[in-house]
């Protein structure tokens, strides 16, 4: 895709080392089975409910999985979840060096310090699930001052627009308006298979599709900083218009007309194949031009579309994409 | 079934508290999703590879899962794995009181002491995977003196004839010859879903089918002591002839003839429905009488079988059962 | 169920002998694979688009399949589709004797004659897909005079409230108000597998569930005349309140409380198992009482529900049922 | 693949116009759903069991499906089955012009005439299922004189080595020894879905993979004449060594080493990804070199393989291929 590889990444998950239910190796196995390219353990700095049983060590989950990740050819990004009270809520910091020097104290007076410490480690920082407690804590699902300050100081680089199956609508627009990177993650605590019906056709975990120069941590970081991401959850894609368009163009191809049919009134209909080369799902609705009104492209499938002879362009809205909380991608198909 | 309920039980599994990869609650969730009635955590007494991270507490996995098991209506049998070197190998002890007073030292001089301690707690004791190291340790896959002594002293009550997908043939005959209870378990360390292709039609974990008076720990114990079990692994059932026969009779029903067809030579063929009301799989091959030669009964399915008019009994061998390492169940179908 | 068997029936389908795409035997095979109890070929009397290739013989599809149906233990009800122009539209006549003496001419002057002829053969007659051409032919999706006359003369016995995946809402109310039998069918022309994603978990063809004294044509006829039917399409059940209630009661069972849990405030919560013994799907929403708010019962599955101690009755609306076009079944669960 | 497209073709099937169970359009729909590129209706010239109901017209099935095939972009090759008694048995003739002028009489005196007529139409002729009646008619599953004469006169161009799920072992060797084209077909009479468990992961109909210059009838003919085919049935591929090798090379790719691991004895193990880009299944067993002993490559999957540092070539036998009745393909993997 435009010289980039599309990497499947999940940058938010937990293990028994904080409040997750699996040993770290299981996360790598799950990722391998599902074909992911990169994952990150983001254990809570400030929340350790298993501490009576499991020794608190903020780097340990990562360290235990480094070898198996290498053997499975999965990029393991070192991360943590800065788990402040809400507001301001939780922030993931990726590409950190050493979690043992970060802030463990949940006291709100240390919120700024907690962010500053991960920033000092040159982390890529994104705001997690901004609307998580929208109903319990009024005012928390807003572009709050704390976050605004982070943003203005260059300490906020992305927003987790989709967390699990929850789409944070306002957060998508905040990210678009401020050119922050759009992220989607599982935030999985239990088994992936207990949260997603993996194995059923077309079912996949929520993830961030990263358009990266290569399949390395450095490549992923560069792409995240450049904002070349699309979040993918259930049937839906969420991202900047340009990224979503590039992705669709890389996935969907329309053949030249392979057949012409003339009806009794001497009108000629042309037939085209439209092919989806990807694991993604696309649902198209015709907005301009005459032709097939609705096209559903299941992963790896081909459909036949028709248009009257002479029609050269059909404009579809791709209902399974969001390039703003209230806007789908408009997509032109040029017929030959 | 003859006034008994058939309970699905798995009496051998591990969590992060010894060498398993999941928190105890996950085992209960897995069991619930798969429809099990009873499970037992059998953490190793003598083997704690996670001890650098997880505090050693032999009762902890059980204790952490007690509540969720109750809420999911799953019987949680308190157990442990007495993990001696091979030979004599490993033994599971079910219905123990307190794992903290058992033997932790792997020194072979304490083998007897280790067994005696669980016996003192009135445990139900079975020998695990007897052929586990058959190729590495010659002589270990034999009816060894240590086990014979246990047996003669009444300290051995069953044998794990199937462990995961491994069928220990000799062990089946040992159990049959000595009237020991036949057990099948997963011995799962990783996720069930990473060991079994759960979700695929007909796929299930290895387990022990226990014919119990009720769905309680006491009921299960009584059934285990009375030997009313059948091990179920992949397509196969392993057990004492009487138990396997009772199980088949509870699962399979043949209708009266629903149709008669007369051919040109005036010979009459009768048609019968044979129904499998269970989750089990049965494969029948005709041994005596004239009729349908081979019948495959998938879970919950019905097949049609035929026989010439006048035929009143067909004898089938059920290839998917083992009532001895070299013997399938002979099963008579009486036609009406 | 109340002494009745619930039979799975599809009373509307076509073969190559009119405008279907399969030889009659295939319909029996499909029915057998899907576990149906009874089917009926309802070839069009007045529409024979294959006549250039296939000799027109209105009884032939039935006759060709009689033997295979007997061998598969499937009740084959002799039927036809009286295929008048719309309005009045199409009517299925079941339990006819001889299709060769019926009306073949589509001229609307013969509409009454066409109905009278099947009535003379003592057919069970129902109106097919009343809203089929609702958008093309205004006025056709009404309780038209022709049908009213049929009804008053006792020549209309049921209505096909569901045809394939199309639910004819008004038709459900017409049937309820006039005590006509509620029917659901596939009206399949192509393969069942090309119309339904058979093989996917929970997917089934549209059908009529008939509460019959036995598994015979006579039993089915008696049940149809007595109105003991529920139409089943996708996740939904459509029928008279009494029938839907009886069906739910036969399928769903709630256990006595198996567990009690006391919280910090000393409030006690009781736990119950709710089990769905059937192939049907039920979605319950709590309307009165305190307890689990929403319960989804997949085929053959069990869920856990809770209620505060002292609660003795919970009233649910079963969203997956229609006992009127705008009304779901109210269902009381008595807790023990 | 070496400049060729791999087309999925099934050159042997029946419809209601002889002894099949579906209308011709269904065969096109089935092919479309399964992603086939080309099919051929091969109705029996000499066997018309439906003639009491369906007018005999040997070209009709093809003619009825021409339009729908064009609309679905499926190449419909005009063919017929020359259905002589066994021996010599049945022969398919593809690319015929006009079936109405061929031999209908089954009298063995006309066997030669029947072949000559299709040869005069410049058909591509192959011998169907040579071992079909091997047990009933001794001597029929041999390289018989009639066939030998055809071969010597250039009237035999291929052999159907796989018919449905039946592999005709001797026929594979005959084809290899005489440079005849290797063909695999369904010979489907009933629904594809009743013969194959389509929908289950990895299940596909038996077919011929044709390496063609383009997706046209002419391209397919050229490829068939040049012998560029591999038969694919269940997990297995059958073909000339060169073709099978080309196919494997087009489907399977091994990455450069992505990881090195040094053990305590200072031995270095290298890790590689081996990827299967196709719908095919490959099972590899190591024959020479040190490395991963057994690799199973499911459709579209990637596995990890390892080898000691310094190892540059591993030779595998691909157990899921047959390049002779008793020989699998030897396949070298060059490590980087």
PDB file of C-alpha atoms in Angstrom, chain A residues 139-330:
ATOM      1  CA  UNK A 139     -17.736  16.115  32.598  1.00  0.00           C
ATOM      2  CA  UNK A 140     -15.185  13.390  32.141  1.00  0.00           C
ATOM      3  CA  UNK A 141     -16.046  12.797  28.486  1.00  0.00           C
ATOM      4  CA  UNK A 142     -14.958  16.291  27.410  1.00  0.00           C
ATOM      5  CA  UNK A 143     -11.818  17.825  26.021  1.00  0.00           C
ATOM      6  CA  UNK A 144     -10.676  18.614  29.540  1.00  0.00           C
ATOM      7  CA  UNK A 145      -8.031  21.129  30.554  1.00  0.00           C
ATOM      8  CA  UNK A 146      -5.541  18.531  31.663  1.00  0.00           C
ATOM      9  CA  UNK A 147      -5.605  16.870  28.272  1.00  0.00           C
ATOM     10  CA  UNK A 148      -5.560  20.195  26.487  1.00  0.00           C
ATOM     11  CA  UNK A 149      -2.421  21.148  28.349  1.00  0.00           C
ATOM     12  CA  UNK A 150      -0.821  17.819  27.433  1.00  0.00           C
ATOM     13  CA  UNK A 151      -1.762  18.398  23.825  1.00  0.00           C
ATOM     14  CA  UNK A 152      -0.358  21.939  23.772  1.00  0.00           C
ATOM     15  CA  UNK A 153       2.868  20.804  25.374  1.00  0.00           C
ATOM     16  CA  UNK A 154       3.246  18.069  22.776  1.00  0.00           C
ATOM     17  CA  UNK A 155       2.734  15.335  25.352  1.00  0.00           C
ATOM     18  CA  UNK A 156      -0.352  13.810  23.741  1.00  0.00           C
ATOM     19  CA  UNK A 157       0.129  12.017  20.449  1.00  0.00           C
ATOM     20  CA  UNK A 158      -2.968   9.964  19.914  1.00  0.00           C
ATOM     21  CA  UNK A 159      -6.410   8.976  21.167  1.00  0.00           C
ATOM     22  CA  UNK A 160      -7.875   5.526  21.616  1.00  0.00           C
ATOM     23  CA  UNK A 161     -11.001   6.099  19.570  1.00  0.00           C
ATOM     24  CA  UNK A 162     -12.119   2.485  19.870  1.00  0.00           C
ATOM     25  CA  UNK A 163     -11.608   0.405  22.985  1.00  0.00           C
ATOM     26  CA  UNK A 164     -12.877  -3.153  22.623  1.00  0.00           C
ATOM     27  CA  UNK A 165     -16.264  -2.843  20.964  1.00  0.00           C
ATOM     28  CA  UNK A 166     -16.815   0.692  22.302  1.00  0.00           C
ATOM     29  CA  UNK A 167     -16.532   3.508  19.785  1.00  0.00           C
ATOM     30  CA  UNK A 168     -15.865   6.910  21.386  1.00  0.00           C
ATOM     31  CA  UNK A 169     -17.502   9.192  18.858  1.00  0.00           C
ATOM     32  CA  UNK A 170     -16.409  12.534  20.223  1.00  0.00           C
ATOM     33  CA  UNK A 171     -12.875  11.275  20.517  1.00  0.00           C
ATOM     34  CA  UNK A 172     -12.728  10.565  16.791  1.00  0.00           C
ATOM     35  CA  UNK A 173     -13.522  14.199  16.032  1.00  0.00           C
ATOM     36  CA  UNK A 174     -11.068  15.477  18.652  1.00  0.00           C
ATOM     37  CA  UNK A 175      -8.335  13.411  17.038  1.00  0.00           C
ATOM     38  CA  UNK A 176      -9.233  14.598  13.540  1.00  0.00           C
ATOM     39  CA  UNK A 177      -9.416  18.264  14.524  1.00  0.00           C
ATOM     40  CA  UNK A 178      -6.045  18.180  16.277  1.00  0.00           C
ATOM     41  CA  UNK A 179      -4.241  15.779  13.986  1.00  0.00           C
ATOM     42  CA  UNK A 180      -3.765  13.224  16.734  1.00  0.00           C
ATOM     43  CA  UNK A 181      -3.169   9.616  15.820  1.00  0.00           C
ATOM     44  CA  UNK A 182      -6.261   7.412  15.796  1.00  0.00           C
ATOM     45  CA  UNK A 183      -5.900   4.211  17.785  1.00  0.00           C
ATOM     46  CA  UNK A 184      -8.056   1.128  18.354  1.00  0.00           C
ATOM     47  CA  UNK A 185      -7.209  -1.555  20.919  1.00  0.00           C
ATOM     48  CA  UNK A 186      -8.743  -4.439  22.804  1.00  0.00           C
ATOM     49  CA  UNK A 187      -7.770  -3.470  26.351  1.00  0.00           C
ATOM     50  CA  UNK A 188      -8.183  -7.187  26.898  1.00  0.00           C
ATOM     51  CA  UNK A 189      -7.991  -8.543  30.443  1.00  0.00           C
ATOM     52  CA  UNK A 190      -9.551 -11.961  29.980  1.00  0.00           C
ATOM     53  CA  UNK A 191      -8.893 -14.296  27.041  1.00  0.00           C
ATOM     54  CA  UNK A 192      -9.333 -12.783  23.617  1.00  0.00           C
ATOM     55  CA  UNK A 193     -11.531 -15.813  22.883  1.00  0.00           C
ATOM     56  CA  UNK A 194     -13.825 -14.951  25.793  1.00  0.00           C
ATOM     57  CA  UNK A 195     -14.229 -11.381  24.545  1.00  0.00           C
ATOM     58  CA  UNK A 196     -14.408 -12.052  20.802  1.00  0.00           C
ATOM     59  CA  UNK A 197     -15.959 -15.012  19.058  1.00  0.00           C
ATOM     60  CA  UNK A 198     -12.636 -15.785  17.357  1.00  0.00           C
ATOM     61  CA  UNK A 199     -13.021 -18.713  14.999  1.00  0.00           C
ATOM     62  CA  UNK A 200     -16.312 -17.503  13.643  1.00  0.00           C
ATOM     63  CA  UNK A 201     -15.881 -16.297  10.079  1.00  0.00           C
ATOM     64  CA  UNK A 202     -14.908 -12.637   9.893  1.00  0.00           C
ATOM     65  CA  UNK A 203     -14.527 -12.154  13.634  1.00  0.00           C
ATOM     66  CA  UNK A 204     -11.386 -10.349  14.770  1.00  0.00           C
ATOM     67  CA  UNK A 205     -10.187  -8.391  17.769  1.00  0.00           C
ATOM     68  CA  UNK A 206     -10.236  -4.609  17.729  1.00  0.00           C
ATOM     69  CA  UNK A 207      -6.890  -3.288  16.535  1.00  0.00           C
ATOM     70  CA  UNK A 208      -4.947  -0.465  14.966  1.00  0.00           C
ATOM     71  CA  UNK A 209      -3.919  -0.917  11.348  1.00  0.00           C
ATOM     72  CA  UNK A 210      -0.556   0.815  11.062  1.00  0.00           C
ATOM     73  CA  UNK A 211       0.871   1.757   7.647  1.00  0.00           C
ATOM     74  CA  UNK A 212       4.511   1.211   8.360  1.00  0.00           C
ATOM     75  CA  UNK A 213       7.686   1.284   6.308  1.00  0.00           C
ATOM     76  CA  UNK A 214       8.683  -2.041   7.784  1.00  0.00           C
ATOM     77  CA  UNK A 215       7.766  -4.627  10.352  1.00  0.00           C
ATOM     78  CA  UNK A 216       9.878  -3.195  13.188  1.00  0.00           C
ATOM     79  CA  UNK A 217       9.278  -1.227  16.360  1.00  0.00           C
ATOM     80  CA  UNK A 218      11.020   1.759  14.771  1.00  0.00           C
ATOM     81  CA  UNK A 219       8.829   1.551  11.697  1.00  0.00           C
ATOM     82  CA  UNK A 220       5.701   1.381  13.821  1.00  0.00           C
ATOM     83  CA  UNK A 221       6.808   4.358  15.882  1.00  0.00           C
ATOM     84  CA  UNK A 222       7.472   6.465  12.795  1.00  0.00           C
ATOM     85  CA  UNK A 223       4.033   5.548  11.418  1.00  0.00           C
ATOM     86  CA  UNK A 224       2.281   6.324  14.697  1.00  0.00           C
ATOM     87  CA  UNK A 225       3.983   9.703  14.867  1.00  0.00           C
ATOM     88  CA  UNK A 226       3.052  10.418  11.269  1.00  0.00           C
ATOM     89  CA  UNK A 227      -0.551   9.448  12.049  1.00  0.00           C
ATOM     90  CA  UNK A 228      -0.731   6.673   9.439  1.00  0.00           C
ATOM     91  CA  UNK A 229      -3.296   4.508  11.226  1.00  0.00           C
ATOM     92  CA  UNK A 230      -6.826   3.239  10.900  1.00  0.00           C
ATOM     93  CA  UNK A 231      -8.687   1.704  13.828  1.00  0.00           C
ATOM     94  CA  UNK A 232     -10.591  -1.505  12.982  1.00  0.00           C
ATOM     95  CA  UNK A 233     -13.366  -2.800  15.197  1.00  0.00           C
ATOM     96  CA  UNK A 234     -16.113  -5.243  14.250  1.00  0.00           C
ATOM     97  CA  UNK A 235     -17.102  -4.319  10.677  1.00  0.00           C
ATOM     98  CA  UNK A 236     -15.930  -0.746  10.991  1.00  0.00           C
ATOM     99  CA  UNK A 237     -12.894   1.310  10.054  1.00  0.00           C
ATOM    100  CA  UNK A 238     -12.169   4.631  11.761  1.00  0.00           C
ATOM    101  CA  UNK A 239      -9.526   7.057  10.593  1.00  0.00           C
ATOM    102  CA  UNK A 240      -8.417  10.137   8.780  1.00  0.00           C
ATOM    103  CA  UNK A 241      -9.989  10.381   5.361  1.00  0.00           C
ATOM    104  CA  UNK A 242      -6.697  10.035   3.561  1.00  0.00           C
ATOM    105  CA  UNK A 243      -5.690   6.921   5.461  1.00  0.00           C
ATOM    106  CA  UNK A 244      -9.050   5.242   5.069  1.00  0.00           C
ATOM    107  CA  UNK A 245      -9.066   6.047   1.366  1.00  0.00           C
ATOM    108  CA  UNK A 246      -5.568   4.664   0.887  1.00  0.00           C
ATOM    109  CA  UNK A 247      -6.583   1.515   2.709  1.00  0.00           C
ATOM    110  CA  UNK A 248      -9.716   1.009   0.623  1.00  0.00           C
ATOM    111  CA  UNK A 249      -7.746   1.563  -2.558  1.00  0.00           C
ATOM    112  CA  UNK A 250      -5.214  -1.006  -1.503  1.00  0.00           C
ATOM    113  CA  UNK A 251      -7.930  -3.551  -0.692  1.00  0.00           C
ATOM    114  CA  UNK A 252     -10.591  -3.124  -3.362  1.00  0.00           C
ATOM    115  CA  UNK A 253     -10.137  -3.570  -7.108  1.00  0.00           C
ATOM    116  CA  UNK A 254     -12.652  -3.320  -9.940  1.00  0.00           C
ATOM    117  CA  UNK A 255     -12.063  -5.256 -13.158  1.00  0.00           C
ATOM    118  CA  UNK A 256     -12.677  -3.911 -16.649  1.00  0.00           C
ATOM    119  CA  UNK A 257     -16.111  -4.877 -17.967  1.00  0.00           C
ATOM    120  CA  UNK A 258     -16.105  -8.609 -18.655  1.00  0.00           C
ATOM    121  CA  UNK A 259     -19.584  -8.881 -20.193  1.00  0.00           C
ATOM    122  CA  UNK A 260     -22.171  -6.762 -21.928  1.00  0.00           C
ATOM    123  CA  UNK A 261     -25.849  -7.597 -22.071  1.00  0.00           C
ATOM    124  CA  UNK A 262     -28.392  -5.943 -24.298  1.00  0.00           C
ATOM    125  CA  UNK A 263     -32.018  -5.980 -23.250  1.00  0.00           C
ATOM    126  CA  UNK A 264     -35.141  -5.857 -25.409  1.00  0.00           C
ATOM    127  CA  UNK A 265     -35.143  -2.081 -25.370  1.00  0.00           C
ATOM    128  CA  UNK A 266     -31.600  -2.208 -26.770  1.00  0.00           C
ATOM    129  CA  UNK A 267     -30.088  -0.882 -23.577  1.00  0.00           C
ATOM    130  CA  UNK A 268     -26.690  -2.264 -22.784  1.00  0.00           C
ATOM    131  CA  UNK A 269     -25.627  -3.244 -19.278  1.00  0.00           C
ATOM    132  CA  UNK A 270     -21.976  -3.816 -18.486  1.00  0.00           C
ATOM    133  CA  UNK A 271     -20.723  -6.279 -15.888  1.00  0.00           C
ATOM    134  CA  UNK A 272     -17.706  -5.756 -13.630  1.00  0.00           C
ATOM    135  CA  UNK A 273     -16.030  -7.756 -10.906  1.00  0.00           C
ATOM    136  CA  UNK A 274     -15.283  -5.936  -7.670  1.00  0.00           C
ATOM    137  CA  UNK A 275     -12.830  -7.759  -5.481  1.00  0.00           C
ATOM    138  CA  UNK A 276     -11.846  -7.359  -1.847  1.00  0.00           C
ATOM    139  CA  UNK A 277      -8.291  -8.653  -1.404  1.00  0.00           C
ATOM    140  CA  UNK A 278      -8.228  -8.098   2.337  1.00  0.00           C
ATOM    141  CA  UNK A 279      -9.529  -9.362   5.675  1.00  0.00           C
ATOM    142  CA  UNK A 280     -11.638  -6.220   5.975  1.00  0.00           C
ATOM    143  CA  UNK A 281     -15.358  -5.805   5.355  1.00  0.00           C
ATOM    144  CA  UNK A 282     -16.780  -3.107   3.101  1.00  0.00           C
ATOM    145  CA  UNK A 283     -20.380  -2.105   2.634  1.00  0.00           C
ATOM    146  CA  UNK A 284     -20.989   0.309  -0.231  1.00  0.00           C
ATOM    147  CA  UNK A 285     -24.076   2.361  -1.008  1.00  0.00           C
ATOM    148  CA  UNK A 286     -24.422   4.190  -4.307  1.00  0.00           C
ATOM    149  CA  UNK A 287     -24.603   7.971  -4.013  1.00  0.00           C
ATOM    150  CA  UNK A 288     -24.073   9.210  -7.588  1.00  0.00           C
ATOM    151  CA  UNK A 289     -24.213   7.546 -11.007  1.00  0.00           C
ATOM    152  CA  UNK A 290     -26.286   4.603 -12.180  1.00  0.00           C
ATOM    153  CA  UNK A 291     -25.262   1.115 -11.205  1.00  0.00           C
ATOM    154  CA  UNK A 292     -25.461  -1.527  -8.503  1.00  0.00           C
ATOM    155  CA  UNK A 293     -26.990   0.183  -5.499  1.00  0.00           C
ATOM    156  CA  UNK A 294     -25.538  -1.774  -2.631  1.00  0.00           C
ATOM    157  CA  UNK A 295     -22.427  -3.900  -2.514  1.00  0.00           C
ATOM    158  CA  UNK A 296     -21.301  -5.975   0.433  1.00  0.00           C
ATOM    159  CA  UNK A 297     -17.719  -7.124   0.169  1.00  0.00           C
ATOM    160  CA  UNK A 298     -16.945  -9.845   2.688  1.00  0.00           C
ATOM    161  CA  UNK A 299     -13.284 -10.566   3.423  1.00  0.00           C
ATOM    162  CA  UNK A 300     -11.484 -12.077   0.452  1.00  0.00           C
ATOM    163  CA  UNK A 301     -14.597 -12.102  -1.699  1.00  0.00           C
ATOM    164  CA  UNK A 302     -15.589 -10.936  -5.153  1.00  0.00           C
ATOM    165  CA  UNK A 303     -18.943  -9.505  -6.181  1.00  0.00           C
ATOM    166  CA  UNK A 304     -20.402  -8.628  -9.546  1.00  0.00           C
ATOM    167  CA  UNK A 305     -21.563  -5.095 -10.162  1.00  0.00           C
ATOM    168  CA  UNK A 306     -23.312  -3.665 -13.198  1.00  0.00           C
ATOM    169  CA  UNK A 307     -23.768  -0.271 -14.788  1.00  0.00           C
ATOM    170  CA  UNK A 308     -25.335   1.002 -17.996  1.00  0.00           C
ATOM    171  CA  UNK A 309     -22.916   1.301 -20.915  1.00  0.00           C
ATOM    172  CA  UNK A 310     -21.513   4.815 -20.998  1.00  0.00           C
ATOM    173  CA  UNK A 311     -21.395   5.212 -17.223  1.00  0.00           C
ATOM    174  CA  UNK A 312     -17.803   6.018 -16.303  1.00  0.00           C
ATOM    175  CA  UNK A 313     -17.930   6.855 -12.619  1.00  0.00           C
ATOM    176  CA  UNK A 314     -19.965   5.630  -9.683  1.00  0.00           C
ATOM    177  CA  UNK A 315     -19.708   7.312  -6.308  1.00  0.00           C
ATOM    178  CA  UNK A 316     -20.288   5.122  -3.289  1.00  0.00           C
ATOM    179  CA  UNK A 317     -20.460   5.875   0.369  1.00  0.00           C
ATOM    180  CA  UNK A 318     -18.673   3.167   2.322  1.00  0.00           C
ATOM    181  CA  UNK A 319     -21.011   2.690   5.244  1.00  0.00           C
ATOM    182  CA  UNK A 320     -18.514   0.568   7.124  1.00  0.00           C
ATOM    183  CA  UNK A 321     -16.045   3.455   7.419  1.00  0.00           C
ATOM    184  CA  UNK A 322     -16.023   6.528   9.636  1.00  0.00           C
ATOM    185  CA  UNK A 323     -13.848   9.489   8.671  1.00  0.00           C
ATOM    186  CA  UNK A 324     -15.660  11.612  11.255  1.00  0.00           C
ATOM    187  CA  UNK A 325     -18.232  10.678  13.867  1.00  0.00           C
ATOM    188  CA  UNK A 326     -21.026  11.479  11.390  1.00  0.00           C
ATOM    189  CA  UNK A 327     -19.369  10.877   8.055  1.00  0.00           C
ATOM    190  CA  UNK A 328     -18.547   7.888   5.866  1.00  0.00           C
ATOM    191  CA  UNK A 329     -15.915   7.829   3.158  1.00  0.00           C
ATOM    192  CA  UNK A 330     -17.105   8.833  -0.327  1.00  0.00           C
TER     193      UNK A 330
END
